[in-house]
mmCIF file of C-alpha atoms in Angstrom:
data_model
loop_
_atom_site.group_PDB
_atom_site.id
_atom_site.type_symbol
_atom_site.label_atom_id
_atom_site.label_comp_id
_atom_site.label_asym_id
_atom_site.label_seq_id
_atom_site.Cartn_x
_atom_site.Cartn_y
_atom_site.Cartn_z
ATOM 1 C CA UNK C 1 -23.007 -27.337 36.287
ATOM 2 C CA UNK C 2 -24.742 -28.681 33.083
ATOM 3 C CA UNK C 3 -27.095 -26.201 32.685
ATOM 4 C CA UNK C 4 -24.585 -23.699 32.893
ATOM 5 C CA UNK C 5 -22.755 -25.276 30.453
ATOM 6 C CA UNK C 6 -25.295 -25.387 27.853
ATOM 7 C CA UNK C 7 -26.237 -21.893 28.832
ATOM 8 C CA UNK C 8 -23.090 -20.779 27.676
ATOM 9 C CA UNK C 9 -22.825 -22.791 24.938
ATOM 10 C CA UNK C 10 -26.720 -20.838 23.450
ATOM 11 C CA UNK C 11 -24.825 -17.402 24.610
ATOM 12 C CA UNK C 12 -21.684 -18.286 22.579
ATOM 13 C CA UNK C 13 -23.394 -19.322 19.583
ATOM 14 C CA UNK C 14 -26.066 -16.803 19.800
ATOM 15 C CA UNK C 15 -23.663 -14.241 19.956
ATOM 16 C CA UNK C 16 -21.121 -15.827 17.148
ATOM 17 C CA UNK C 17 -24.324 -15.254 14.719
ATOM 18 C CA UNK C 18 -25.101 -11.483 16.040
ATOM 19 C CA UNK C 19 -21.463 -10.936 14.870
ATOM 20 C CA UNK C 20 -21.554 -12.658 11.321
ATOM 21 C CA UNK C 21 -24.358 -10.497 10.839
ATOM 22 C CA UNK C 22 -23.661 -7.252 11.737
ATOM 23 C CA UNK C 23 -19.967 -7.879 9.890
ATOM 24 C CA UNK C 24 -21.827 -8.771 6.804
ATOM 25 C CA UNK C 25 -23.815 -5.453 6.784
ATOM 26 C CA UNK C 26 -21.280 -3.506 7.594
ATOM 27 C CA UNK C 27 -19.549 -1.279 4.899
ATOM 28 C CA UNK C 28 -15.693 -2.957 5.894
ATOM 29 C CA UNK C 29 -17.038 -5.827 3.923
ATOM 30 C CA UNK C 30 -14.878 -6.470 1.155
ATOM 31 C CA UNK C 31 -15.768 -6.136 -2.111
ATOM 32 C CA UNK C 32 -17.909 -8.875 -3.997
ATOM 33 C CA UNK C 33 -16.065 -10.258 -6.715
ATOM 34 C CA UNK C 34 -18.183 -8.495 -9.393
ATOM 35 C CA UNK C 35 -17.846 -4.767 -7.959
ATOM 36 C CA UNK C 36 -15.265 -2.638 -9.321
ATOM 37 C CA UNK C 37 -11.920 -1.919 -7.469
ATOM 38 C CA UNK C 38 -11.271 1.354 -6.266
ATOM 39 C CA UNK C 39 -7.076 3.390 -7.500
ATOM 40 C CA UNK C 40 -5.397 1.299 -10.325
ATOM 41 C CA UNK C 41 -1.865 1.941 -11.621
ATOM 42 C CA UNK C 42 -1.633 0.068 -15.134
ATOM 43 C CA UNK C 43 1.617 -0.213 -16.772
ATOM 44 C CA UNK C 44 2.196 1.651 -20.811
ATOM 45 C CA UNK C 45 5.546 1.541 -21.136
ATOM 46 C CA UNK C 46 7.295 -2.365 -22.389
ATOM 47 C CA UNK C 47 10.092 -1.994 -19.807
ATOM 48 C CA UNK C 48 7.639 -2.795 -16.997
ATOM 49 C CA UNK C 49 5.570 -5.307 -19.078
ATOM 50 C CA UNK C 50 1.922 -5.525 -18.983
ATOM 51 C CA UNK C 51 1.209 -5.273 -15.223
ATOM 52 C CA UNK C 52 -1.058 -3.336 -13.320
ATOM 53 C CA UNK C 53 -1.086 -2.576 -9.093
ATOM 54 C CA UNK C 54 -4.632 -2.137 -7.459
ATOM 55 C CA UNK C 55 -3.469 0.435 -4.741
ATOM 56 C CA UNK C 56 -6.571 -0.146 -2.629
ATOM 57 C CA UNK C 57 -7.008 2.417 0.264
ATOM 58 C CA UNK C 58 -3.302 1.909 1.240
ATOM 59 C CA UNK C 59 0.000 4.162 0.949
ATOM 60 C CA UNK C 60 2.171 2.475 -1.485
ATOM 61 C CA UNK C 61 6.056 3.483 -2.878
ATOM 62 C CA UNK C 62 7.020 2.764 -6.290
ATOM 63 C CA UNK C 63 11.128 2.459 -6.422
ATOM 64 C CA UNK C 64 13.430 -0.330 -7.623
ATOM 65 C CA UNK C 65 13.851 -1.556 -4.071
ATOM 66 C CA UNK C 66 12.540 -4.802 -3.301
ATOM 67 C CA UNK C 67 10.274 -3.137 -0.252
ATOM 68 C CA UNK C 68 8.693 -1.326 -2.566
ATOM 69 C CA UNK C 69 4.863 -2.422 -3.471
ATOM 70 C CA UNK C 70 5.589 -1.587 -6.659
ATOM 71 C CA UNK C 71 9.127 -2.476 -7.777
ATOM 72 C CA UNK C 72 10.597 -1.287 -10.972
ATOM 73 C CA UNK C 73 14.279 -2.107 -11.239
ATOM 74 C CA UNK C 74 14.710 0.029 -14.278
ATOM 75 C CA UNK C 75 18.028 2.314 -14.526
ATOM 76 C CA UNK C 76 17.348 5.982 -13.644
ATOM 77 C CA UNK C 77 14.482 4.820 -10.848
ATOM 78 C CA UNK C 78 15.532 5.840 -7.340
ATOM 79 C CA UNK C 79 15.046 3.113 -4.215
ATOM 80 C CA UNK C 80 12.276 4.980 -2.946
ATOM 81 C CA UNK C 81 10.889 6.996 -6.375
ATOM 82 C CA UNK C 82 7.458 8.095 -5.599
ATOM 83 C CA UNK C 83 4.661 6.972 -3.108
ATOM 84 C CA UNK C 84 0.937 7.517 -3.326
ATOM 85 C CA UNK C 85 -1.344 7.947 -0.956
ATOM 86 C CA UNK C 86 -4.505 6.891 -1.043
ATOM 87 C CA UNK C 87 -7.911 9.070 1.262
ATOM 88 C CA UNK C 88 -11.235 9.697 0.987
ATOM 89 C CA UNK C 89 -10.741 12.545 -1.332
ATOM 90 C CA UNK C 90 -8.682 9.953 -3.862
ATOM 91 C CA UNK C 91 -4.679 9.792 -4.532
ATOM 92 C CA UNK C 92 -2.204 11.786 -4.472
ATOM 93 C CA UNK C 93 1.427 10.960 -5.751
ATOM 94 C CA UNK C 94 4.660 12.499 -3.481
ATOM 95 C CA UNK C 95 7.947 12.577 -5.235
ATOM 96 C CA UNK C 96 10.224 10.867 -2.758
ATOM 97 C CA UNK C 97 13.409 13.275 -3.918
ATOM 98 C CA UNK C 98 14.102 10.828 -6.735
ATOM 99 C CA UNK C 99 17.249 11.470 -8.782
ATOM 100 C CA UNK C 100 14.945 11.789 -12.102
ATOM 101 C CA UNK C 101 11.930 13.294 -11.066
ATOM 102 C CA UNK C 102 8.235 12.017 -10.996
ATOM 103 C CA UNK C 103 6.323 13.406 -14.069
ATOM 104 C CA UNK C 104 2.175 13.713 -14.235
ATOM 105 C CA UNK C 105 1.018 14.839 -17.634
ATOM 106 C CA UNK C 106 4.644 15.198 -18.986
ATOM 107 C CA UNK C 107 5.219 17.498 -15.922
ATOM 108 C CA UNK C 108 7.811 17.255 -13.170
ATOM 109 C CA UNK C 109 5.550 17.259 -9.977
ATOM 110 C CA UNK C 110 6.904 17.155 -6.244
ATOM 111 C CA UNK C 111 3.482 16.628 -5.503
ATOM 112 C CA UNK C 112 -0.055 16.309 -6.922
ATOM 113 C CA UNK C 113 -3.635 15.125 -6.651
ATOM 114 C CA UNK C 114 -4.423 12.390 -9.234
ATOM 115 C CA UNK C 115 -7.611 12.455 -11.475
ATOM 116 C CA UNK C 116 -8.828 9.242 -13.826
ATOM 117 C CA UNK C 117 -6.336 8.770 -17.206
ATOM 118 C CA UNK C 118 -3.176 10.737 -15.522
ATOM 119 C CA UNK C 119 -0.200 9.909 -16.980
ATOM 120 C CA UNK C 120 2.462 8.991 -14.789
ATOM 121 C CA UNK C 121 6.290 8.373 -15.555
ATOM 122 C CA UNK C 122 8.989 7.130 -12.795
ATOM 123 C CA UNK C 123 12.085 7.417 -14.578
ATOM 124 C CA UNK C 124 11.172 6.276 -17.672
ATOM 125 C CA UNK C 125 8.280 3.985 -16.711
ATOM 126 C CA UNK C 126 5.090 5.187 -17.591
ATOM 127 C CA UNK C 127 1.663 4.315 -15.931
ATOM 128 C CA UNK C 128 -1.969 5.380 -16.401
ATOM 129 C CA UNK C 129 -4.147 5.979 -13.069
ATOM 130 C CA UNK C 130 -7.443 4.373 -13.077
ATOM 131 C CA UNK C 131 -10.103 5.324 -10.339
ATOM 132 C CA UNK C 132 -12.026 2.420 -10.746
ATOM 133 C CA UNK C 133 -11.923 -1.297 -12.536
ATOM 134 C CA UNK C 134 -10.675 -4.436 -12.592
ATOM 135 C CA UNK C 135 -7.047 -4.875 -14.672
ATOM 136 C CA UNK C 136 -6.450 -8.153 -14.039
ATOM 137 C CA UNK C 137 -3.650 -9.808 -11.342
ATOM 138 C CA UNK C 138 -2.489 -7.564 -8.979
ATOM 139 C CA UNK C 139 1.404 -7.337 -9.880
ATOM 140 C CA UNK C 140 2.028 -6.107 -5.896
ATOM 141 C CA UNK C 141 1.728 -9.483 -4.904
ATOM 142 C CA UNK C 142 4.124 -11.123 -7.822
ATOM 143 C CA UNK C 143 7.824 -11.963 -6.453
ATOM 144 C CA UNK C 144 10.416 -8.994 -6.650
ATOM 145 C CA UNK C 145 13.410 -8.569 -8.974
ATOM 146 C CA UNK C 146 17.200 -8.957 -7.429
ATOM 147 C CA UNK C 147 19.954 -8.895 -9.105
ATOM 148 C CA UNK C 148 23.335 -7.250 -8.606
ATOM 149 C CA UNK C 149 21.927 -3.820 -9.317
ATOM 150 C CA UNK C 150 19.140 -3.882 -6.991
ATOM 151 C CA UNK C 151 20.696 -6.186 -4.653
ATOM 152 C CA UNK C 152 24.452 -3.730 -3.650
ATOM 153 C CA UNK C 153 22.293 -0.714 -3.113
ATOM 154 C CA UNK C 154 19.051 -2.814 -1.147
ATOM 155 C CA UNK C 155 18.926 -3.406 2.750
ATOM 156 C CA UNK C 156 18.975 -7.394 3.763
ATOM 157 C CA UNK C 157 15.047 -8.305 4.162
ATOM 158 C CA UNK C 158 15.468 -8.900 8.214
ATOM 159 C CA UNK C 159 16.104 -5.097 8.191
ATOM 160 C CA UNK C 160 13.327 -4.084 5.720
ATOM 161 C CA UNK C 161 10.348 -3.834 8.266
ATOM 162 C CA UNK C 162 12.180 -1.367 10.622
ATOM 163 C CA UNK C 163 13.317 0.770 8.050
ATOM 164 C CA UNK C 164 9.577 0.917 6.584
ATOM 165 C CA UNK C 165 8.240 1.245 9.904
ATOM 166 C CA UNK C 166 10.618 3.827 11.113
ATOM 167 C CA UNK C 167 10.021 5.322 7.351
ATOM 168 C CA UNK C 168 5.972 5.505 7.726
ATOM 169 C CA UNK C 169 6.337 6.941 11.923
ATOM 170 C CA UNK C 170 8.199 9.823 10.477
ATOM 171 C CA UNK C 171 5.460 10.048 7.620
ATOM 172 C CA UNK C 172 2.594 9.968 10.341
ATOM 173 C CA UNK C 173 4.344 12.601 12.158
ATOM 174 C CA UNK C 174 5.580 10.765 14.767
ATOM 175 C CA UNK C 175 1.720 8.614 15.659
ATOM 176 C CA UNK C 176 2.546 6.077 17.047
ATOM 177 C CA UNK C 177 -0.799 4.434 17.018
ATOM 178 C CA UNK C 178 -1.696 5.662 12.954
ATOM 179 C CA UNK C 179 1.688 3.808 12.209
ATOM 180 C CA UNK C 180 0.579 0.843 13.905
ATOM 181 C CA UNK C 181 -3.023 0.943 12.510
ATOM 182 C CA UNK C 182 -1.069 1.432 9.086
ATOM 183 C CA UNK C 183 0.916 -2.147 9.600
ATOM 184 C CA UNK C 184 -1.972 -3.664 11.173
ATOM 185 C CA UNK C 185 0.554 -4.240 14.343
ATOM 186 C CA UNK C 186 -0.168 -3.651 17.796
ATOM 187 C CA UNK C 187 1.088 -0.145 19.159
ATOM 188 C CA UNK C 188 3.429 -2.207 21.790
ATOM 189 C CA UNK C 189 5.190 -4.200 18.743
ATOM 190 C CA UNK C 190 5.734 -0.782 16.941
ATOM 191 C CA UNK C 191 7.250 0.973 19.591
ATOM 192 C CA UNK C 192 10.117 -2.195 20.057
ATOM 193 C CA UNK C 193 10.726 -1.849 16.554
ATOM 194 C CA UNK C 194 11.438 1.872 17.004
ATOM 195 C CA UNK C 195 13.105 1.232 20.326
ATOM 196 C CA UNK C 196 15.841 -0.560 18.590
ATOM 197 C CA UNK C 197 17.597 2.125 16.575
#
């Protein structure tokens, strides 16, 4: 019974450092510290201060919502304004039928493929897309704005993760397992979040 003990014990730590270093070679690593991130937004207009949001390899709305990764609660910006996705092949900015439009270049856009310097403007908010850098704090992860505005026209917080995830299923075409890949959720937790509208 000992010896099969300590057997075990050589298998589990044998195989604990096979995994720390195969994860360590493996390009999922994150970033070092010193390397460049990868699809900035970074702020130019004083109504959104000096902020800027690393976008990462995520999908991410801009709106004055509180869900919204990047919340502006400037007058004229829709709930949901625009969203960007984020692929192999770099961004690409959807207008989400905002009230004022989503402008690249000083152009109205519905939809458009996003190259280094673009100028973007949400309503009056302008932004500069950056492939590549390092521009500080991420502003994503700061606290959100609410105030009577934002707060009359914003779902409670309880309800905010089924209307995203109900939001990103009909994105995704109806996968079920890209949406729950795209929370980082398990495909059963998804579908009871779906299963209760």
């Amino acid at each position: 019974m000992l010896y099969a003990v300590v057997v075990l014990g050589v298998l589990l730590v044998a195989g604990a450092l096979w995994l720390l270093k195969t994860r360590s070679s493996t390009p999922e690593t994150p970033a070092k510290r010193d390397e460049a991130k990868l699809h900035w937004l970074v702020a130019l207009s004083t109504d959104v201060g000096k902020a800027s949001w690393h976008l990462g390899d995520r999908r991410v709305t801009a709106g004055r919502a509180p869900s919204n990764y990047i919340q502006i609660a400037t007058p004229g910006m829709s709930r949901q304004h625009a969203a960007f996705y984020v692929s192999r092949d770099g961004v690409r900015i959807v207008d989400m039928t905002s009230s004022n439009g989503t402008l690249v270049n000083g152009k109205a856009v519905q939809e458009k493929w996003l190259k280094e310097g673009d100028k973007i403007e949400l309503a009056g908010a302008r932004f500069v897309y950056r492939r590549e850098g390092d521009f500080g704090p991420n502003a994503g992860f700061r606290g959100k704005e609410v105030d009577d505005g934002v707060s009359r026209t914003t779902v409670m917080p309880g309800d905010v993760l089924e209307l995203r995830v109900h939001a990103v299923y009909e994105l995704n075409g109806r996968d079920l397992k890209k949406t729950a890949a795209e929370f980082g959720l398990p495909v059963d937790e998804i579908q009871q979040i779906l299963d209760k509208r």
